[in-house]
Amino acid sequence: ANRALFQSQKMESIGQLTGGIAHDINNLLSVLASGLEVLTLRRKDSGDAKTFESMRRAIDRGATLTQQLLAFARQQPLRAEARNINRLISGFESVLRRAGNASIEFALDLDPHLHSAVLDSARFESALLNLVVNARDAMPLGGRLTVSTRNVTLAEREVGTLAAGTYAKVTVSDTGTGMPADVASRAFEPFFTTKEVGKGTGLGLSQVYGFIKQSGGEIVIDSVLGEGTAMSIYLPAVEQGGTAAPVNVNERVLIVE
Ligand code: ADP
């Protein structure tokens, strides 16, 4: 429990730092973007077109990165509503399958009685895709990738800092490399990556972490070196009666100016 507390405090200070920096970089990028627009309109030499285009792309790339950082720092409001997660996963299945490759066997294992959860469906899909891409990358020699859903009833603090209650649990598991303990303990940090330069940004899991925390949930790594990894997301279930679990999804745990 102490470890979990330490981890969440660490993530919170990293979040505050990155949120503040991302915010400032975003402002600088927008100054550059509007300046570039003026210059593009005024340009005389048509040979400049390529330079302008590559500057434009660099600014867009920077903006995407800062968006990802802000998502980690939980500065983006969610568009949350009660959703059937199984239906979201099934609707997104072909994209998830395409993220794999021929040597990866893809399986869905969905609990037909899964409770709905209050979440932002677009952000959920992007989180799921991040987990699936990581699972694929962990299996360069092929293997099995499973996306499963289950209802779970938890006691107070049984999983991280979650309150007692019912949760929809979504697990992405692979039969890949697994993570050494030092990688698992840093995996959610922004910019932490073990992938080659150009292959990984280290922002995927930090984004997922921010989104899940903001949704009142928790994400847990269960990894065995040489055997594989299971990444499990817990999201507060909407109770059977139709009222949402008592969680304010737009509550900001981090206050970043
Ligand atoms: P990136 O994928 O760009 O490296 P992430 O934040 O998504 O960034 O992941 C951080 C690191 O966590 C990865 O570089 C990898 O070392 C580790 N990791 C994430 N998912 C898995 C997995 N399923 N199996 C093994 N290692 C993983």
PDB file of C-alpha atoms and ligand atoms in Angstrom:
ATOM      1  CA  ALA A   1       0.000   0.000   0.000  1.00  0.00           C
ATOM      2  CA  ASN A   2       2.901   2.341   0.797  1.00  0.00           C
ATOM      3  CA  ARG A   3       4.456   1.518  -2.530  1.00  0.00           C
ATOM      4  CA  ALA A   4       1.208   2.340  -4.307  1.00  0.00           C
ATOM      5  CA  LEU A   5       1.013   5.648  -2.454  1.00  0.00           C
ATOM      6  CA  PHE A   6       4.611   6.498  -3.294  1.00  0.00           C
ATOM      7  CA  GLN A   7       3.971   5.586  -6.917  1.00  0.00           C
ATOM      8  CA  SER A   8       0.895   7.799  -7.145  1.00  0.00           C
ATOM      9  CA  GLN A   9       2.700  10.736  -5.491  1.00  0.00           C
ATOM     10  CA  LYS A  10       5.590  10.309  -7.892  1.00  0.00           C
ATOM     11  CA  MET A  11       3.227  10.225 -10.873  1.00  0.00           C
ATOM     12  CA  GLU A  12       1.445  13.293  -9.569  1.00  0.00           C
ATOM     13  CA  SER A  13       4.593  15.392  -9.364  1.00  0.00           C
ATOM     14  CA  ILE A  14       5.703  14.190 -12.790  1.00  0.00           C
ATOM     15  CA  GLY A  15       2.226  15.111 -14.034  1.00  0.00           C
ATOM     16  CA  GLN A  16       2.402  18.613 -12.583  1.00  0.00           C
ATOM     17  CA  LEU A  17       5.798  19.209 -14.105  1.00  0.00           C
ATOM     18  CA  THR A  18       4.951  17.883 -17.563  1.00  0.00           C
ATOM     19  CA  GLY A  19       1.506  19.502 -17.579  1.00  0.00           C
ATOM     20  CA  GLY A  20       3.041  22.916 -16.916  1.00  0.00           C
ATOM     21  CA  ILE A  21       5.786  22.489 -19.505  1.00  0.00           C
ATOM     22  CA  ALA A  22       3.419  21.088 -22.136  1.00  0.00           C
ATOM     23  CA  HIS A  23       1.093  24.019 -21.599  1.00  0.00           C
ATOM     24  CA  ASP A  24       3.903  26.544 -22.206  1.00  0.00           C
ATOM     25  CA  ILE A  25       5.280  24.670 -25.218  1.00  0.00           C
ATOM     26  CA  ASN A  26       1.794  24.589 -26.670  1.00  0.00           C
ATOM     27  CA  ASN A  27       1.576  28.372 -26.397  1.00  0.00           C
ATOM     28  CA  LEU A  28       4.955  28.771 -28.102  1.00  0.00           C
ATOM     29  CA  LEU A  29       3.909  26.393 -30.877  1.00  0.00           C
ATOM     30  CA  SER A  30       0.770  28.370 -31.556  1.00  0.00           C
ATOM     31  CA  VAL A  31       2.855  31.549 -31.901  1.00  0.00           C
ATOM     32  CA  LEU A  32       5.099  29.722 -34.391  1.00  0.00           C
ATOM     33  CA  ALA A  33       2.091  28.309 -36.261  1.00  0.00           C
ATOM     34  CA  SER A  34       0.449  31.693 -36.791  1.00  0.00           C
ATOM     35  CA  GLY A  35       3.773  33.317 -37.763  1.00  0.00           C
ATOM     36  CA  LEU A  36       4.320  30.581 -40.303  1.00  0.00           C
ATOM     37  CA  GLU A  37       0.870  31.115 -41.702  1.00  0.00           C
ATOM     38  CA  VAL A  38       1.603  34.803 -42.313  1.00  0.00           C
ATOM     39  CA  LEU A  39       4.929  33.963 -43.982  1.00  0.00           C
ATOM     40  CA  THR A  40       3.310  31.265 -46.125  1.00  0.00           C
ATOM     41  CA  LEU A  41       0.841  33.800 -47.508  1.00  0.00           C
ATOM     42  CA  ARG A  42       3.596  36.316 -48.203  1.00  0.00           C
ATOM     43  CA  ARG A  43       6.172  33.964 -49.682  1.00  0.00           C
ATOM     44  CA  LYS A  44       7.563  34.964 -53.065  1.00  0.00           C
ATOM     45  CA  ASP A  45       9.911  32.155 -54.025  1.00  0.00           C
ATOM     46  CA  SER A  46       7.999  28.968 -54.831  1.00  0.00           C
ATOM     47  CA  GLY A  47      11.133  27.003 -53.869  1.00  0.00           C
ATOM     48  CA  ASP A  48      10.278  27.844 -50.259  1.00  0.00           C
ATOM     49  CA  ALA A  49       7.192  25.619 -50.326  1.00  0.00           C
ATOM     50  CA  LYS A  50       9.097  22.555 -49.085  1.00  0.00           C
ATOM     51  CA  THR A  51      10.655  24.439 -46.188  1.00  0.00           C
ATOM     52  CA  PHE A  52       7.292  25.815 -45.144  1.00  0.00           C
ATOM     53  CA  GLU A  53       5.758  22.367 -45.388  1.00  0.00           C
ATOM     54  CA  SER A  54       8.423  20.757 -43.209  1.00  0.00           C
ATOM     55  CA  MET A  55       8.081  23.547 -40.630  1.00  0.00           C
ATOM     56  CA  ARG A  56       4.337  23.022 -40.618  1.00  0.00           C
ATOM     57  CA  ARG A  57       4.824  19.288 -40.036  1.00  0.00           C
ATOM     58  CA  ALA A  58       7.301  19.884 -37.203  1.00  0.00           C
ATOM     59  CA  ILE A  59       4.827  22.202 -35.491  1.00  0.00           C
ATOM     60  CA  ASP A  60       2.011  19.650 -35.899  1.00  0.00           C
ATOM     61  CA  ARG A  61       4.212  16.916 -34.466  1.00  0.00           C
ATOM     62  CA  GLY A  62       5.106  19.140 -31.507  1.00  0.00           C
ATOM     63  CA  ALA A  63       1.424  19.884 -30.956  1.00  0.00           C
ATOM     64  CA  THR A  64       0.601  16.163 -30.953  1.00  0.00           C
ATOM     65  CA  LEU A  65       3.290  15.512 -28.356  1.00  0.00           C
ATOM     66  CA  THR A  66       2.066  18.297 -26.096  1.00  0.00           C
ATOM     67  CA  GLN A  67      -1.502  17.000 -26.438  1.00  0.00           C
ATOM     68  CA  GLN A  68      -0.265  13.619 -25.274  1.00  0.00           C
ATOM     69  CA  LEU A  69       1.525  15.201 -22.318  1.00  0.00           C
ATOM     70  CA  LEU A  70      -1.550  17.176 -21.369  1.00  0.00           C
ATOM     71  CA  ALA A  71      -3.599  13.999 -21.587  1.00  0.00           C
ATOM     72  CA  PHE A  72      -1.201  12.444 -19.091  1.00  0.00           C
ATOM     73  CA  ALA A  73      -1.457  15.475 -16.817  1.00  0.00           C
ATOM     74  CA  ARG A  74      -5.260  15.108 -17.060  1.00  0.00           C
ATOM     75  CA  GLN A  75      -5.847  18.580 -18.349  1.00  0.00           C
ATOM     76  CA  GLN A  76      -8.239  17.598 -21.085  1.00  0.00           C
ATOM     77  CA  PRO A  77     -11.885  17.344 -20.140  1.00  0.00           C
ATOM     78  CA  LEU A  78     -13.487  13.980 -20.848  1.00  0.00           C
ATOM     79  CA  ARG A  79     -16.655  13.462 -22.836  1.00  0.00           C
ATOM     80  CA  ALA A  80     -17.884  10.731 -20.583  1.00  0.00           C
ATOM     81  CA  GLU A  81     -21.130   8.782 -20.696  1.00  0.00           C
ATOM     82  CA  ALA A  82     -22.278   5.295 -19.710  1.00  0.00           C
ATOM     83  CA  ARG A  83     -21.045   2.903 -22.364  1.00  0.00           C
ATOM     84  CA  ASN A  84     -21.091  -0.807 -23.018  1.00  0.00           C
ATOM     85  CA  ILE A  85     -17.382  -1.615 -23.168  1.00  0.00           C
ATOM     86  CA  ASN A  86     -17.903  -4.929 -24.981  1.00  0.00           C
ATOM     87  CA  ARG A  87     -19.673  -3.106 -27.764  1.00  0.00           C
ATOM     88  CA  LEU A  88     -16.866  -0.528 -27.959  1.00  0.00           C
ATOM     89  CA  ILE A  89     -14.266  -3.289 -28.181  1.00  0.00           C
ATOM     90  CA  SER A  90     -16.216  -5.263 -30.798  1.00  0.00           C
ATOM     91  CA  GLY A  91     -16.724  -2.133 -32.895  1.00  0.00           C
ATOM     92  CA  PHE A  92     -13.008  -1.431 -32.710  1.00  0.00           C
ATOM     93  CA  GLU A  93     -11.901  -5.023 -33.259  1.00  0.00           C
ATOM     94  CA  SER A  94     -10.763  -4.687 -36.867  1.00  0.00           C
ATOM     95  CA  VAL A  95      -8.481  -1.760 -35.976  1.00  0.00           C
ATOM     96  CA  LEU A  96      -7.043  -3.728 -33.048  1.00  0.00           C
ATOM     97  CA  ARG A  97      -6.467  -6.753 -35.281  1.00  0.00           C
ATOM     98  CA  ARG A  98      -4.699  -4.650 -37.877  1.00  0.00           C
ATOM     99  CA  ALA A  99      -2.337  -3.354 -35.173  1.00  0.00           C
ATOM    100  CA  GLY A 100      -1.069  -6.920 -34.833  1.00  0.00           C
ATOM    101  CA  ASN A 101       0.689  -8.895 -37.546  1.00  0.00           C
ATOM    102  CA  ALA A 102       0.546 -12.287 -39.216  1.00  0.00           C
ATOM    103  CA  SER A 103       2.543 -14.048 -36.493  1.00  0.00           C
ATOM    104  CA  ILE A 104       0.223 -12.846 -33.745  1.00  0.00           C
ATOM    105  CA  GLU A 105      -2.918 -14.735 -32.849  1.00  0.00           C
ATOM    106  CA  PHE A 106      -5.613 -12.300 -31.738  1.00  0.00           C
ATOM    107  CA  ALA A 107      -8.421 -13.340 -29.399  1.00  0.00           C
ATOM    108  CA  LEU A 108     -11.375 -11.614 -27.737  1.00  0.00           C
ATOM    109  CA  ASP A 109     -12.750 -13.026 -24.501  1.00  0.00           C
ATOM    110  CA  LEU A 110     -15.699 -10.813 -23.515  1.00  0.00           C
ATOM    111  CA  ASP A 111     -17.882 -11.284 -20.438  1.00  0.00           C
ATOM    112  CA  PRO A 112     -21.432 -11.224 -21.868  1.00  0.00           C
ATOM    113  CA  HIS A 113     -22.798  -9.747 -18.624  1.00  0.00           C
ATOM    114  CA  LEU A 114     -20.277  -6.936 -18.360  1.00  0.00           C
ATOM    115  CA  HIS A 115     -21.591  -3.829 -16.581  1.00  0.00           C
ATOM    116  CA  SER A 116     -21.472  -0.531 -18.411  1.00  0.00           C
ATOM    117  CA  ALA A 117     -18.951   2.084 -17.338  1.00  0.00           C
ATOM    118  CA  VAL A 118     -18.910   5.859 -17.543  1.00  0.00           C
ATOM    119  CA  LEU A 119     -16.135   6.794 -19.918  1.00  0.00           C
ATOM    120  CA  ASP A 120     -15.002   8.826 -22.898  1.00  0.00           C
ATOM    121  CA  SER A 121     -15.255   6.291 -25.724  1.00  0.00           C
ATOM    122  CA  ALA A 122     -12.731   7.946 -28.060  1.00  0.00           C
ATOM    123  CA  ARG A 123     -10.131   8.103 -25.299  1.00  0.00           C
ATOM    124  CA  PHE A 124     -10.942   4.524 -24.299  1.00  0.00           C
ATOM    125  CA  GLU A 125     -10.321   3.309 -27.841  1.00  0.00           C
ATOM    126  CA  SER A 126      -7.025   5.143 -28.044  1.00  0.00           C
ATOM    127  CA  ALA A 127      -5.982   3.670 -24.667  1.00  0.00           C
ATOM    128  CA  LEU A 128      -6.874   0.193 -25.865  1.00  0.00           C
ATOM    129  CA  LEU A 129      -4.935   0.692 -29.085  1.00  0.00           C
ATOM    130  CA  ASN A 130      -1.890   1.817 -27.082  1.00  0.00           C
ATOM    131  CA  LEU A 131      -2.026  -1.359 -24.996  1.00  0.00           C
ATOM    132  CA  VAL A 132      -2.481  -3.560 -28.066  1.00  0.00           C
ATOM    133  CA  VAL A 133       0.441  -1.928 -29.906  1.00  0.00           C
ATOM    134  CA  ASN A 134       2.671  -2.429 -26.849  1.00  0.00           C
ATOM    135  CA  ALA A 135       1.592  -6.072 -26.630  1.00  0.00           C
ATOM    136  CA  ARG A 136       2.438  -6.552 -30.312  1.00  0.00           C
ATOM    137  CA  ASP A 137       5.837  -4.891 -29.874  1.00  0.00           C
ATOM    138  CA  ALA A 138       6.573  -7.251 -26.978  1.00  0.00           C
ATOM    139  CA  MET A 139       6.109 -10.265 -29.304  1.00  0.00           C
ATOM    140  CA  PRO A 140       8.617  -9.826 -32.140  1.00  0.00           C
ATOM    141  CA  LEU A 141       8.598 -13.589 -32.686  1.00  0.00           C
ATOM    142  CA  GLY A 142       4.832 -13.849 -32.594  1.00  0.00           C
ATOM    143  CA  GLY A 143       2.501 -15.076 -29.893  1.00  0.00           C
ATOM    144  CA  ARG A 144      -0.989 -14.650 -28.565  1.00  0.00           C
ATOM    145  CA  LEU A 145      -2.708 -11.351 -27.816  1.00  0.00           C
ATOM    146  CA  THR A 146      -5.944 -11.476 -25.836  1.00  0.00           C
ATOM    147  CA  VAL A 147      -8.368  -8.703 -24.988  1.00  0.00           C
ATOM    148  CA  SER A 148     -10.715  -9.798 -22.218  1.00  0.00           C
ATOM    149  CA  THR A 149     -13.426  -8.210 -20.093  1.00  0.00           C
ATOM    150  CA  ARG A 150     -14.772  -9.234 -16.662  1.00  0.00           C
ATOM    151  CA  ASN A 151     -16.963  -7.833 -13.902  1.00  0.00           C
ATOM    152  CA  VAL A 152     -15.069  -7.676 -10.631  1.00  0.00           C
ATOM    153  CA  THR A 153     -16.175  -6.741  -7.143  1.00  0.00           C
ATOM    154  CA  LEU A 154     -13.375  -5.238  -5.096  1.00  0.00           C
ATOM    155  CA  ALA A 155     -12.874  -4.543  -1.418  1.00  0.00           C
ATOM    156  CA  GLU A 156     -11.546  -1.141  -0.356  1.00  0.00           C
ATOM    157  CA  ARG A 157      -7.979  -0.652  -1.666  1.00  0.00           C
ATOM    158  CA  GLU A 158      -7.762  -4.180  -3.021  1.00  0.00           C
ATOM    159  CA  VAL A 159      -6.513  -2.673  -6.259  1.00  0.00           C
ATOM    160  CA  GLY A 160      -4.459   0.504  -5.879  1.00  0.00           C
ATOM    161  CA  THR A 161      -6.493   3.270  -4.293  1.00  0.00           C
ATOM    162  CA  LEU A 162      -9.855   2.090  -5.650  1.00  0.00           C
ATOM    163  CA  ALA A 163     -12.890   2.263  -3.380  1.00  0.00           C
ATOM    164  CA  ALA A 164     -14.905  -0.898  -2.686  1.00  0.00           C
ATOM    165  CA  GLY A 165     -17.382  -1.584  -5.470  1.00  0.00           C
ATOM    166  CA  THR A 166     -18.035  -3.134  -8.828  1.00  0.00           C
ATOM    167  CA  TYR A 167     -15.729  -2.521 -11.729  1.00  0.00           C
ATOM    168  CA  ALA A 168     -15.514  -3.448 -15.385  1.00  0.00           C
ATOM    169  CA  LYS A 169     -12.046  -4.918 -15.864  1.00  0.00           C
ATOM    170  CA  VAL A 170     -10.446  -4.883 -19.312  1.00  0.00           C
ATOM    171  CA  THR A 171      -7.234  -6.848 -19.747  1.00  0.00           C
ATOM    172  CA  VAL A 172      -4.829  -6.845 -22.684  1.00  0.00           C
ATOM    173  CA  SER A 173      -2.464  -9.769 -22.325  1.00  0.00           C
ATOM    174  CA  ASP A 174       0.441 -10.983 -24.419  1.00  0.00           C
ATOM    175  CA  THR A 175       2.831 -13.904 -24.449  1.00  0.00           C
ATOM    176  CA  GLY A 176       5.796 -11.617 -25.073  1.00  0.00           C
ATOM    177  CA  THR A 177       9.031 -10.574 -23.410  1.00  0.00           C
ATOM    178  CA  GLY A 178       7.545  -9.455 -20.095  1.00  0.00           C
ATOM    179  CA  MET A 179       9.000  -6.517 -18.166  1.00  0.00           C
ATOM    180  CA  PRO A 180      11.903  -6.451 -15.740  1.00  0.00           C
ATOM    181  CA  ALA A 181      10.844  -4.863 -12.405  1.00  0.00           C
ATOM    182  CA  ASP A 182      12.658  -1.588 -13.131  1.00  0.00           C
ATOM    183  CA  VAL A 183      10.804  -1.222 -16.446  1.00  0.00           C
ATOM    184  CA  ALA A 184       7.429  -2.050 -14.881  1.00  0.00           C
ATOM    185  CA  SER A 185       7.954   0.522 -12.135  1.00  0.00           C
ATOM    186  CA  ARG A 186       8.700   3.281 -14.638  1.00  0.00           C
ATOM    187  CA  ALA A 187       6.439   2.244 -17.522  1.00  0.00           C
ATOM    188  CA  PHE A 188       3.802   4.950 -16.863  1.00  0.00           C
ATOM    189  CA  GLU A 189       6.302   7.809 -16.727  1.00  0.00           C
ATOM    190  CA  PRO A 190       6.125  10.157 -19.700  1.00  0.00           C
ATOM    191  CA  PHE A 191       9.069   9.659 -22.081  1.00  0.00           C
ATOM    192  CA  PHE A 192      10.110   6.388 -20.478  1.00  0.00           C
ATOM    193  CA  THR A 193      10.743   3.942 -23.314  1.00  0.00           C
ATOM    194  CA  THR A 194      12.967   0.947 -23.971  1.00  0.00           C
ATOM    195  CA  LYS A 195      12.239   1.083 -27.698  1.00  0.00           C
ATOM    196  CA  GLU A 196      14.644   2.323 -30.351  1.00  0.00           C
ATOM    197  CA  VAL A 197      14.743   6.006 -31.166  1.00  0.00           C
ATOM    198  CA  GLY A 198      11.975   6.698 -33.653  1.00  0.00           C
ATOM    199  CA  LYS A 199       9.997   3.600 -32.608  1.00  0.00           C
ATOM    200  CA  GLY A 200       8.765   4.677 -29.195  1.00  0.00           C
ATOM    201  CA  THR A 201       7.952   8.038 -27.604  1.00  0.00           C
ATOM    202  CA  GLY A 202       7.368   6.731 -24.102  1.00  0.00           C
ATOM    203  CA  LEU A 203       4.059   8.603 -24.045  1.00  0.00           C
ATOM    204  CA  GLY A 204       1.627   5.755 -24.726  1.00  0.00           C
ATOM    205  CA  LEU A 205       1.248   4.362 -21.224  1.00  0.00           C
ATOM    206  CA  SER A 206       1.507   7.761 -19.535  1.00  0.00           C
ATOM    207  CA  GLN A 207      -1.502   8.833 -21.577  1.00  0.00           C
ATOM    208  CA  VAL A 208      -3.414   5.683 -20.713  1.00  0.00           C
ATOM    209  CA  TYR A 209      -2.562   6.197 -17.038  1.00  0.00           C
ATOM    210  CA  GLY A 210      -3.820   9.799 -17.070  1.00  0.00           C
ATOM    211  CA  PHE A 211      -7.054   8.837 -18.788  1.00  0.00           C
ATOM    212  CA  ILE A 212      -7.792   5.895 -16.497  1.00  0.00           C
ATOM    213  CA  LYS A 213      -7.104   7.908 -13.329  1.00  0.00           C
ATOM    214  CA  GLN A 214      -9.269  10.740 -14.599  1.00  0.00           C
ATOM    215  CA  SER A 215     -12.052   8.212 -15.245  1.00  0.00           C
ATOM    216  CA  GLY A 216     -11.943   7.126 -11.598  1.00  0.00           C
ATOM    217  CA  GLY A 217     -10.215   3.865 -12.481  1.00  0.00           C
ATOM    218  CA  GLU A 218      -6.910   2.129 -12.018  1.00  0.00           C
ATOM    219  CA  ILE A 219      -4.396   0.380 -14.257  1.00  0.00           C
ATOM    220  CA  VAL A 220      -2.270  -2.514 -13.089  1.00  0.00           C
ATOM    221  CA  ILE A 221       0.704  -4.290 -14.656  1.00  0.00           C
ATOM    222  CA  ASP A 222       1.093  -8.014 -14.145  1.00  0.00           C
ATOM    223  CA  SER A 223       4.234  -9.142 -15.937  1.00  0.00           C
ATOM    224  CA  VAL A 224       6.455 -12.203 -15.837  1.00  0.00           C
ATOM    225  CA  LEU A 225       9.815 -11.909 -17.521  1.00  0.00           C
ATOM    226  CA  GLY A 226      10.055 -14.232 -20.492  1.00  0.00           C
ATOM    227  CA  GLU A 227       6.379 -15.212 -20.243  1.00  0.00           C
ATOM    228  CA  GLY A 228       4.324 -12.148 -20.966  1.00  0.00           C
ATOM    229  CA  THR A 229       2.400  -9.202 -19.647  1.00  0.00           C
ATOM    230  CA  ALA A 230      -1.179  -8.496 -18.686  1.00  0.00           C
ATOM    231  CA  MET A 231      -2.245  -4.862 -18.454  1.00  0.00           C
ATOM    232  CA  SER A 232      -5.546  -4.519 -16.629  1.00  0.00           C
ATOM    233  CA  ILE A 233      -7.766  -1.463 -16.567  1.00  0.00           C
ATOM    234  CA  TYR A 234     -10.467  -1.142 -13.902  1.00  0.00           C
ATOM    235  CA  LEU A 235     -13.327   1.246 -14.602  1.00  0.00           C
ATOM    236  CA  PRO A 236     -16.154   1.982 -12.140  1.00  0.00           C
ATOM    237  CA  ALA A 237     -19.250   0.095 -13.276  1.00  0.00           C
ATOM    238  CA  VAL A 238     -22.597   1.732 -13.657  1.00  0.00           C
ATOM    239  CA  GLU A 239     -24.862   0.002 -11.144  1.00  0.00           C
ATOM    240  CA  GLN A 240     -27.609  -2.246 -12.454  1.00  0.00           C
ATOM    241  CA  GLY A 241     -30.314   0.272 -11.519  1.00  0.00           C
ATOM    242  CA  GLY A 242     -28.874   2.648 -14.082  1.00  0.00           C
ATOM    243  CA  THR A 243     -27.254   5.179 -11.756  1.00  0.00           C
ATOM    244  CA  ALA A 244     -23.576   5.791 -12.154  1.00  0.00           C
ATOM    245  CA  ALA A 245     -21.089   4.795  -9.508  1.00  0.00           C
ATOM    246  CA  PRO A 246     -20.264   7.801  -7.312  1.00  0.00           C
ATOM    247  CA  VAL A 247     -17.335   9.138  -9.255  1.00  0.00           C
ATOM    248  CA  ASN A 248     -16.843  12.526 -10.772  1.00  0.00           C
ATOM    249  CA  VAL A 249     -14.916  11.780 -13.929  1.00  0.00           C
ATOM    250  CA  ASN A 250     -14.035  15.377 -14.541  1.00  0.00           C
ATOM    251  CA  GLU A 251     -12.598  15.910 -11.102  1.00  0.00           C
ATOM    252  CA  ARG A 252      -9.038  17.091 -11.532  1.00  0.00           C
ATOM    253  CA  VAL A 253      -6.740  15.257  -9.264  1.00  0.00           C
ATOM    254  CA  LEU A 254      -3.914  17.434 -10.464  1.00  0.00           C
ATOM    255  CA  ILE A 255      -4.252  21.168 -10.357  1.00  0.00           C
ATOM    256  CA  VAL A 256      -2.122  22.594 -13.119  1.00  0.00           C
ATOM    257  CA  GLU A 257      -2.382  26.291 -13.960  1.00  0.00           C
TER     258      GLU A 257
HETATM  259  P1  ADP B   1       6.527   3.329 -25.940  1.00  0.00           P
HETATM  260  O1  ADP B   1       5.620   2.231 -26.410  1.00  0.00           O
HETATM  261  O2  ADP B   1       6.557   4.490 -26.877  1.00  0.00           O
HETATM  262  O3  ADP B   1       7.893   2.866 -25.541  1.00  0.00           O
HETATM  263  P2  ADP B   1       4.863   3.341 -23.566  1.00  0.00           P
HETATM  264  O4  ADP B   1       4.641   4.401 -22.530  1.00  0.00           O
HETATM  265  O5  ADP B   1       3.644   2.830 -24.252  1.00  0.00           O
HETATM  266  O6  ADP B   1       5.885   3.949 -24.594  1.00  0.00           O
HETATM  267  O7  ADP B   1       5.616   2.096 -22.914  1.00  0.00           O
HETATM  268  C1  ADP B   1       6.764   2.325 -22.103  1.00  0.00           C
HETATM  269  C2  ADP B   1       7.616   1.065 -22.006  1.00  0.00           C
HETATM  270  O8  ADP B   1       6.925   0.064 -21.251  1.00  0.00           O
HETATM  271  C3  ADP B   1       7.927   0.399 -23.322  1.00  0.00           C
HETATM  272  O9  ADP B   1       9.035   1.001 -23.986  1.00  0.00           O
HETATM  273  C4  ADP B   1       8.246  -1.038 -22.874  1.00  0.00           C
HETATM  274  O10 ADP B   1       9.550  -1.145 -22.368  1.00  0.00           O
HETATM  275  C5  ADP B   1       7.301  -1.230 -21.695  1.00  0.00           C
HETATM  276  N1  ADP B   1       6.096  -1.979 -22.081  1.00  0.00           N
HETATM  277  C6  ADP B   1       4.867  -1.488 -22.279  1.00  0.00           C
HETATM  278  N2  ADP B   1       3.990  -2.457 -22.596  1.00  0.00           N
HETATM  279  C7  ADP B   1       4.688  -3.624 -22.579  1.00  0.00           C
HETATM  280  C8  ADP B   1       4.350  -5.014 -22.819  1.00  0.00           C
HETATM  281  N3  ADP B   1       3.097  -5.384 -23.130  1.00  0.00           N
HETATM  282  N4  ADP B   1       5.341  -5.928 -22.691  1.00  0.00           N
HETATM  283  C9  ADP B   1       6.600  -5.570 -22.370  1.00  0.00           C
HETATM  284  N5  ADP B   1       6.971  -4.292 -22.136  1.00  0.00           N
HETATM  285  C10 ADP B   1       6.039  -3.325 -22.239  1.00  0.00           C
END
